[in-house]
Each structure stands twice: as C-alpha cells, then as structure tokens.
Phi, psi and omega in degrees: 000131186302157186219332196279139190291313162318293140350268176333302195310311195284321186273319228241324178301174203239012184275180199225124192205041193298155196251095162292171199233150215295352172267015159091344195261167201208105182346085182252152201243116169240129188275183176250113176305317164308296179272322203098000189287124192288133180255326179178177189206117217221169153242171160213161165292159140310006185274283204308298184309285196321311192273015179241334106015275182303288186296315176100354193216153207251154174249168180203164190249127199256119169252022169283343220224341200047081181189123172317173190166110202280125163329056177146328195311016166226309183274352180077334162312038208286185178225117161268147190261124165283307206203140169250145177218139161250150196299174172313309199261000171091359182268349149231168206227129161247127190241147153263132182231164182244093189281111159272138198045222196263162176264004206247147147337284175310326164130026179257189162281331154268140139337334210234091158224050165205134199257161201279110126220194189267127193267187202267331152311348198134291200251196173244146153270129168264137166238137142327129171197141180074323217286003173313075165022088176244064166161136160262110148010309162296314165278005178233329172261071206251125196261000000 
C-alpha cells in the first residue's frame, strides 16, 4: 500500500501525473469502443500522450523504430479516442477508440487473433479466432 503523500496525490488526486517507465514510456491497451474487444497493446512517450490528447487520435512511440507514430498515418486504419483512462498509479493508459479498418499490422482487426491452448503433453498451442484479413499488409506496408 502506497504510503508517500506523491503516492497518495498520484492515486486519489485529480492531476494528470502519468508515470513513465525508465524508457521515457508508458503502456497503452486500446479497445473498440463500441464491442470492448481488446485491439491492441502499445506505447506512448510524452510526445506520443500529449498529441493524442490534443488531436483526439491516437499516437504512439515505436519502440522498434525509436520513433513517434500517428495510428493509421501509412495504412489509413486510425483510431479516434472516445475516452482515455489511467490506472490507479498512473503507469497505464486505456484508451477506447472508434477503430477504422484494422487495428493490427498484420491486416486483422485485432492484435490477439490467436488463441492459448492446452496441448496433451502440457504444454500450449495457437489456435486462430478472429484472424481474417482485412487489408494486405504487403500492400500497404511496402518496404
């Protein structure tokens, strides 16, 4: 249990005090505002946070690439933010958005279109769920 009056301020208060992580970053999880359906899970910088914010559409910190990034600004798939929430200590972010096309890289709607399960042996298995395509990838992300 938290105990330092900074602590306290950050959980019970009403400032906006997001808590980055020693890489400047900070979790973000974004649903389909509409179904509740988790789309993916990302970061953003203070950069990233502020303009997403601002703008109303979400931005994010690549941390493949070091690099800021407009949701959609290459594939046309963007996300407008209904609503941003932060977590108790202020160290994740949930943003619900109104997802145009897909929200995943790979061309699904989702991020999580492969599901856990238990093999006979033990261990886990992926199964497909969700996983249709709606954009190909190769054609929209041309290296």
């Amino acid at each position: 249990m938290s105990t330092s009056k900074h602590d306290h301020d950050r959980e019970e208060g009403l400032d906006f005090q997001p808590k980055f992580d020693a890489s400047g970053l900070v979790t973000v999880v974004a649903t389909d505002a509409a179904t509740g359906d988790v789309l993916m899970v990302a970061h953003m910088n203070d950069e990233a946070l502020r303009k997403t914010i601002a703008s109303g559409e979400a931005w994010y910190f690549s941390r493949s690439r070091s690099a800021l990034w407009r949701k959609g600004e290459t594939s046309g798939q963007t996300q407008r933010v209904v609503e941003m929430r932060l977590d108790c200590d202020q160290d994740a972010v949930w943003i619900r958005v109104e997802q145009i096309g897909a929200a995943c890289h790979t061309g699904r709607r989702s991020c999580f279109y492969r599901k856990v399960d238990s093999s006979a042996d033990g261990g886990a298995r992926l199964s497909f769920v969700d996983a249709d395509r709606q954009f190909d990838p190769s054609k929209v992300y041309r290296k």
